[in-house]
XYZ file of C-alpha atoms in Angstrom:
437
model
C -16.629 -22.042 50.787
C -15.789 -19.127 53.116
C -15.681 -15.954 51.016
C -15.157 -12.262 51.770
C -16.577 -9.566 49.487
C -14.937 -6.131 49.501
C -17.250 -3.263 48.576
C -20.900 -3.200 49.589
C -22.105 -1.282 46.576
C -24.261 -2.546 43.740
C -21.993 -5.340 42.414
C -20.764 -6.416 45.834
C -24.199 -6.744 47.421
C -25.671 -8.629 44.453
C -22.638 -10.936 44.515
C -23.200 -11.605 48.229
C -26.872 -12.377 47.579
C -25.906 -14.878 44.893
C -23.150 -16.569 46.912
C -25.267 -16.999 50.035
C -28.097 -18.427 47.926
C -25.595 -21.185 47.094
C -24.877 -21.718 50.785
C -21.436 -20.095 50.847
C -20.505 -18.311 54.071
C -19.857 -14.670 53.162
C -18.264 -11.780 55.040
C -18.938 -8.347 53.568
C -16.277 -5.638 53.942
C -16.708 -1.886 53.558
C -15.304 1.333 55.053
C -18.880 2.618 55.383
C -20.037 1.503 58.830
C -23.711 2.156 57.978
C -23.610 -0.330 55.097
C -21.879 -2.836 57.374
C -24.552 -2.360 60.045
C -27.356 -2.814 57.511
C -25.883 -6.006 56.130
C -25.334 -7.427 59.608
C -29.023 -6.830 60.238
C -29.984 -8.522 56.987
C -31.074 -5.203 55.447
C -30.235 -4.524 51.790
C -28.175 -1.339 51.287
C -29.127 -1.046 47.595
C -32.342 -1.015 45.576
C -32.478 -4.132 43.428
C -35.271 -6.603 42.737
C -35.160 -9.832 44.827
C -31.948 -8.913 46.673
C -33.598 -7.801 49.976
C -35.405 -11.132 50.276
C -32.225 -13.063 49.449
C -30.192 -11.193 52.085
C -32.867 -11.700 54.735
C -32.877 -15.414 53.976
C -29.065 -15.495 54.196
C -29.203 -13.718 57.562
C -31.770 -16.203 58.866
C -29.497 -19.085 57.823
C -26.445 -17.487 59.439
C -24.561 -17.288 56.145
C -23.847 -13.559 56.170
C -21.907 -11.063 58.248
C -20.098 -7.789 57.623
C -17.178 -5.818 59.028
C -15.045 -2.731 58.453
C -11.938 -4.773 59.328
C -10.285 -6.263 56.231
C -7.913 -8.411 58.272
C -10.801 -9.947 60.200
C -12.619 -10.819 56.975
C -9.597 -12.282 55.216
C -8.629 -14.246 58.328
C -11.998 -16.023 58.201
C -12.000 -16.723 54.464
C -10.004 -18.435 51.740
C -11.144 -16.298 48.819
C -11.896 -12.579 48.552
C -13.959 -10.909 45.833
C -13.076 -7.247 45.279
C -15.996 -5.130 44.046
C -14.918 -1.591 44.928
C -15.801 1.291 42.610
C -13.571 2.586 39.808
C -15.236 5.900 38.847
C -14.065 8.279 36.125
C -11.536 11.050 36.612
C -12.183 14.382 34.814
C -9.850 13.333 31.954
C -11.719 10.047 31.451
C -9.141 7.843 33.131
C -10.208 5.513 35.943
C -9.941 6.759 39.494
C -8.240 3.800 41.164
C -7.908 5.212 44.689
C -10.567 2.873 46.126
C -8.983 -0.065 44.331
C -5.523 0.848 45.618
C -6.808 1.243 49.168
C -8.534 -2.136 49.029
C -5.364 -3.792 47.688
C -3.240 -2.152 50.361
C -5.526 -3.376 53.142
C -5.907 -6.809 51.589
C -2.152 -7.205 51.182
C -1.473 -6.279 54.830
C -4.139 -8.737 55.911
C -2.389 -11.734 54.324
C 1.116 -10.824 55.531
C 0.991 -13.400 58.331
C -1.422 -15.814 56.687
C 0.069 -19.261 56.108
C -2.162 -20.551 53.300
C -2.181 -18.754 49.916
C -5.180 -16.446 49.560
C -7.179 -15.988 46.338
C -8.215 -12.483 45.271
C -10.944 -12.264 42.639
C -11.424 -8.792 41.155
C -14.790 -7.800 39.682
C -14.172 -4.042 39.640
C -14.100 -2.786 36.055
C -10.545 -1.778 35.167
C -8.560 -0.985 32.044
C -6.315 -3.686 30.577
C -2.994 -3.699 32.423
C -4.410 -2.413 35.709
C -4.166 -5.819 37.365
C -0.597 -6.337 36.217
C 0.660 -2.778 36.760
C -1.265 -1.619 39.846
C -3.101 -4.418 41.651
C -0.396 -7.089 41.778
C 2.485 -4.725 42.726
C 0.455 -3.247 45.610
C -0.539 -6.686 46.882
C 3.077 -7.837 46.694
C 4.549 -4.779 48.407
C 1.947 -4.621 51.184
C 1.972 -8.367 51.872
C 5.654 -9.107 51.401
C 4.584 -12.088 49.293
C 4.742 -12.977 45.618
C 1.878 -13.570 43.228
C 1.285 -17.269 42.469
C 3.146 -18.175 45.690
C 1.696 -16.361 48.705
C -1.467 -15.313 46.902
C -3.292 -15.626 43.583
C -5.176 -13.022 41.563
C -8.060 -13.536 39.175
C -10.050 -11.090 37.090
C -13.713 -12.040 36.791
C -15.743 -9.293 35.057
C -19.430 -8.930 35.842
C -22.128 -8.478 33.200
C -25.012 -7.299 35.365
C -27.735 -4.809 34.506
C -29.315 -2.755 37.232
C -32.942 -3.788 37.938
C -32.358 -7.276 36.458
C -29.116 -8.164 38.259
C -30.345 -11.317 40.012
C -31.740 -12.713 36.765
C -28.474 -11.798 35.022
C -26.405 -13.509 37.721
C -28.286 -16.765 37.235
C -28.488 -16.437 33.445
C -25.106 -15.109 32.270
C -24.369 -14.984 28.531
C -20.834 -16.030 29.476
C -18.623 -16.402 32.535
C -15.075 -15.116 32.073
C -12.120 -15.756 34.357
C -8.657 -14.335 33.676
C -5.822 -15.949 35.595
C -2.194 -17.052 35.361
C -3.135 -20.335 37.024
C -5.322 -22.985 35.413
C -6.064 -24.547 38.804
C -7.127 -21.265 40.439
C -9.209 -20.282 37.415
C -11.082 -23.569 37.681
C -11.670 -23.037 41.393
C -13.232 -19.624 40.716
C -15.352 -21.052 37.914
C -16.698 -23.621 40.362
C -18.544 -20.746 42.094
C -20.719 -20.560 38.967
C -21.138 -24.287 38.407
C -24.415 -25.149 36.712
C -25.074 -21.691 35.294
C -25.831 -21.411 31.560
C -23.450 -19.962 29.001
C -19.823 -20.819 28.192
C -17.227 -20.906 30.981
C -14.156 -19.141 29.618
C -10.620 -19.242 31.029
C -8.270 -16.670 29.525
C -5.428 -14.222 30.215
C -5.940 -11.547 32.858
C -5.578 -8.710 30.332
C -8.070 -10.292 27.924
C -10.627 -10.595 30.720
C -10.075 -6.932 31.632
C -10.659 -5.863 28.023
C -13.782 -7.981 27.482
C -15.890 -5.824 29.834
C -15.008 -2.668 27.895
C -15.796 -4.310 24.566
C -19.235 -5.264 25.885
C -20.115 -1.847 27.267
C -18.739 0.154 24.360
C -20.618 -2.026 21.891
C -23.824 -1.490 23.847
C -23.224 2.272 23.705
C -22.540 1.987 19.959
C -25.818 0.134 19.371
C -27.848 2.684 21.323
C -26.240 5.587 19.479
C -26.723 3.912 16.103
C -30.406 3.271 16.798
C -30.924 6.847 17.979
C -29.292 8.349 14.880
C -31.433 6.155 12.630
C -34.406 7.299 14.704
C -33.638 10.967 14.015
C -33.521 10.330 10.268
C -36.757 8.333 10.320
C -38.607 10.949 12.359
C -37.435 13.730 10.034
C -38.847 11.982 6.964
C -42.052 10.747 8.629
C -41.186 7.080 9.198
C -41.789 4.999 12.315
C -38.248 4.234 13.491
C -39.401 1.274 15.569
C -41.035 -0.356 12.566
C -37.822 0.163 10.584
C -35.618 -1.282 13.328
C -37.980 -4.181 14.019
C -37.573 -5.235 10.393
C -33.802 -4.668 10.648
C -33.635 -6.997 13.664
C -35.408 -9.832 11.829
C -32.102 -10.520 10.084
C -30.107 -12.611 12.567
C -27.797 -13.927 9.869
C -25.936 -10.633 9.400
C -27.542 -7.721 11.296
C -27.911 -9.257 14.760
C -25.099 -11.762 14.671
C -21.371 -12.293 15.110
C -20.757 -11.363 11.480
C -18.569 -8.298 10.801
C -17.250 -8.273 14.385
C -13.731 -9.590 13.817
C -10.996 -6.911 13.604
C -9.402 -6.705 10.175
C -9.015 -4.438 7.174
C -11.306 -1.676 5.919
C -14.711 -2.297 4.361
C -15.336 -1.676 0.659
C -17.420 -2.892 -2.243
C -20.295 -1.428 -4.186
C -22.705 -1.047 -1.242
C -21.325 0.028 2.128
C -19.333 3.147 1.130
C -22.002 4.309 -1.332
C -24.853 3.857 1.122
C -23.021 5.575 3.943
C -22.383 8.601 1.735
C -26.036 8.665 0.703
C -27.438 8.461 4.252
C -25.053 11.172 5.442
C -26.093 13.369 2.499
C -29.728 12.847 3.463
C -28.935 13.805 7.061
C -27.296 17.054 5.916
C -30.331 17.979 3.820
C -32.435 17.470 6.960
C -30.045 19.610 9.071
C -29.278 16.630 11.289
C -25.972 16.135 13.064
C -25.187 12.411 13.250
C -21.671 12.069 14.714
C -21.616 8.275 14.656
C -22.763 7.713 11.081
C -20.653 10.596 9.792
C -17.554 9.142 11.489
C -17.646 5.734 9.796
C -16.107 6.618 6.433
C -13.303 8.708 7.999
C -12.550 5.846 10.402
C -12.484 3.410 7.475
C -10.102 5.737 5.627
C -7.846 5.802 8.695
C -7.664 2.007 8.630
C -6.449 2.116 5.020
C -3.866 4.812 5.788
C -2.641 2.850 8.800
C -2.054 -0.195 6.592
C -0.153 1.876 4.018
C 2.107 3.361 6.707
C 2.890 -0.042 8.144
C 3.660 -1.477 4.694
C 6.035 1.383 3.968
C 7.664 1.046 7.394
C 8.823 -2.479 6.512
C 11.414 -1.032 4.153
C 10.758 -3.605 1.416
C 10.646 -2.593 -2.245
C 9.494 -5.796 -3.948
C 5.906 -6.247 -2.820
C 3.346 -8.888 -3.769
C -0.378 -8.459 -3.213
C -2.477 -11.590 -2.989
C -6.148 -10.736 -3.379
C -7.326 -7.267 -4.336
C -11.043 -7.646 -5.065
C -12.979 -6.263 -2.089
C -13.664 -9.799 -0.789
C -12.851 -13.380 -1.715
C -14.956 -15.158 -4.314
C -15.738 -12.086 -6.416
C -14.101 -10.000 -9.144
C -15.677 -6.770 -7.863
C -13.002 -4.088 -7.498
C -15.338 -1.158 -6.885
C -14.165 0.705 -3.806
C -11.985 -2.187 -2.754
C -9.671 -0.777 -0.066
C -6.885 -2.810 -1.643
C -7.106 -0.522 -4.682
C -6.209 2.421 -2.431
C -3.159 0.529 -1.219
C -2.125 -0.365 -4.753
C -2.529 3.244 -5.894
C -0.438 4.512 -3.002
C 2.347 2.013 -3.612
C 2.389 2.667 -7.366
C 2.658 6.376 -6.645
C 5.650 5.809 -4.394
C 7.458 3.716 -6.981
C 7.317 0.266 -5.400
C 7.938 -2.869 -7.465
C 4.531 -4.595 -7.383
C 3.127 -7.937 -8.408
C -0.629 -8.486 -8.066
C -2.468 -11.781 -7.993
C -6.174 -12.549 -7.679
C -7.529 -15.601 -9.452
C -10.992 -14.030 -9.668
C -9.832 -10.888 -11.497
C -9.121 -11.132 -15.201
C -8.755 -7.771 -16.871
C -9.740 -9.072 -20.314
C -13.043 -10.332 -18.914
C -13.993 -7.260 -16.885
C -17.035 -5.388 -18.173
C -19.341 -2.539 -17.199
C -18.877 -0.638 -13.948
C -16.080 -2.921 -12.795
C -14.063 -2.262 -15.955
C -14.707 1.488 -15.727
C -13.555 1.499 -12.132
C -10.268 -0.271 -12.806
C -9.491 1.891 -15.858
C -10.100 5.031 -13.828
C -8.172 4.086 -10.696
C -5.312 1.766 -11.749
C -5.148 1.648 -15.542
C -1.772 -0.132 -15.478
C -3.106 -3.071 -13.473
C -2.750 -5.589 -16.320
C 0.988 -5.001 -16.427
C 1.277 -5.709 -12.707
C -0.846 -8.857 -12.566
C 0.655 -12.344 -12.508
C -1.007 -15.639 -13.345
C -0.270 -17.664 -10.240
C 0.466 -17.384 -6.545
C 3.799 -19.071 -7.205
C 5.052 -15.914 -8.900
C 4.280 -13.947 -5.738
C 5.991 -16.511 -3.526
C 9.004 -16.711 -5.823
C 10.686 -13.338 -5.383
C 8.642 -10.908 -3.263
C 10.233 -9.430 -0.135
C 6.866 -8.507 1.364
C 3.582 -10.324 0.664
C 0.268 -8.671 1.535
C -2.775 -10.908 1.992
C -5.740 -8.805 0.867
C -8.719 -11.149 1.115
C -9.602 -14.569 2.493
C -9.295 -16.690 -0.637
C -8.526 -20.184 0.746
C -5.611 -20.420 -1.681
C -3.721 -17.808 0.316
C -3.124 -20.122 3.256
C -0.198 -21.264 1.116
C 1.490 -17.953 1.843
C 1.486 -18.708 5.562
C 2.712 -22.235 4.975
C 5.276 -21.670 2.221
C 6.744 -18.168 2.615
C 10.472 -18.200 3.297
C 11.928 -16.784 6.498
C 13.292 -13.823 4.541
C 9.816 -12.925 3.187
C 7.654 -10.662 5.338
C 3.895 -11.455 5.496
C 1.413 -8.657 6.195
C -2.006 -10.231 6.785
C -5.007 -7.897 6.495
C -7.693 -10.549 7.004
C -6.358 -13.042 9.611
C -5.832 -15.865 7.173
C -6.580 -19.154 8.889
C -8.240 -17.265 11.771
C -5.350 -17.500 14.221
C -2.141 -15.758 15.199
C 0.917 -17.336 13.626
C 4.028 -17.713 15.745
C 6.615 -16.709 13.195
C 8.959 -13.739 13.162
C 8.087 -12.657 9.629
C 4.316 -12.496 10.150
C 2.290 -9.439 11.113
C -1.476 -8.896 11.300
C -3.109 -5.506 10.974
C -5.148 -5.648 14.205
C -3.616 -8.556 16.103
């Protein structure tokens, strides 16, 4: 395939090295004439393992050239990959001036082109940037319409400096966001044979995925560093502690706990967070991440309460109020906070949880319920049918399999507020709302 790559920085040059290694003819484009000159001479303009040798090989095979003229590059190619920088502005927003300039030049360059051109964007950009900035500029500068005179695709990169070539050939996933199934498949063909899942999705989802990756990496580093400060202060080897932590790939290093939903609760997480933060204070340590977790969890509970109240329904049913399905443990269940708030505001409540029987509660669980919601027995009903019968709003509080009935059987005049993503999908019905989806 004949491909042009806009932006001869880190991502662009590594992309060129990869594409030419697969025998694609590539034209590099940049406003910096020195970078263009270097590439034309087969010289690598960045420092990255294996790339200089790959570019020299591409030059020897006649697969690589470079120019400052966008129109020349697009005229020779059928697909353009945009890798220009999107640095930060002082307020944290993205500086899109390079992106806008590239789109302006690219759009002008296809104005008189007969065949539809494909633009693949690898520049990191906030969700909505493609739809609100990139596509309008391409349309206005080209005089053509998306999905007619040209196509756009967002294809985020997941490269690490110093290991970029290895990462290119060993991606954990390949993501393509496009409005066209056919064009998405054509872009994916550039990566044919590489390991990892090939994912076709919406443009905005693909834009967001890159930020989720990088922010999670930052979260992990910060978490490990804060644990390290505690360990050092009490004379423990933080690496030994974390090496043991990482042995657990069932929960600790896994996909578990990574689906958006309601607040955490139970007898362990809140208690242990309070304890570790108390320890940090006694050691005069400031741990912004660990100290932010309980307030953030509280905000999730308050957000749910506000959204319940905003529905304007008085007769409310709660299905599931133990802190998770399959247990009768009510200690620090976030659902108890919701129940308390609604009782205090005078709502007509019915509560159902087949695992919670007040007469059978003993010990700490009984003490907890008597302290927080002593009138719970008067609010509880014996079956889900009683919730479905007359409630105006039904809240799903945990993932008991029985509660799928609410999704299937609720009437059109009954609002469903799902805190746990029952059935693990979005339901296309007007009376359904999820807390984070």
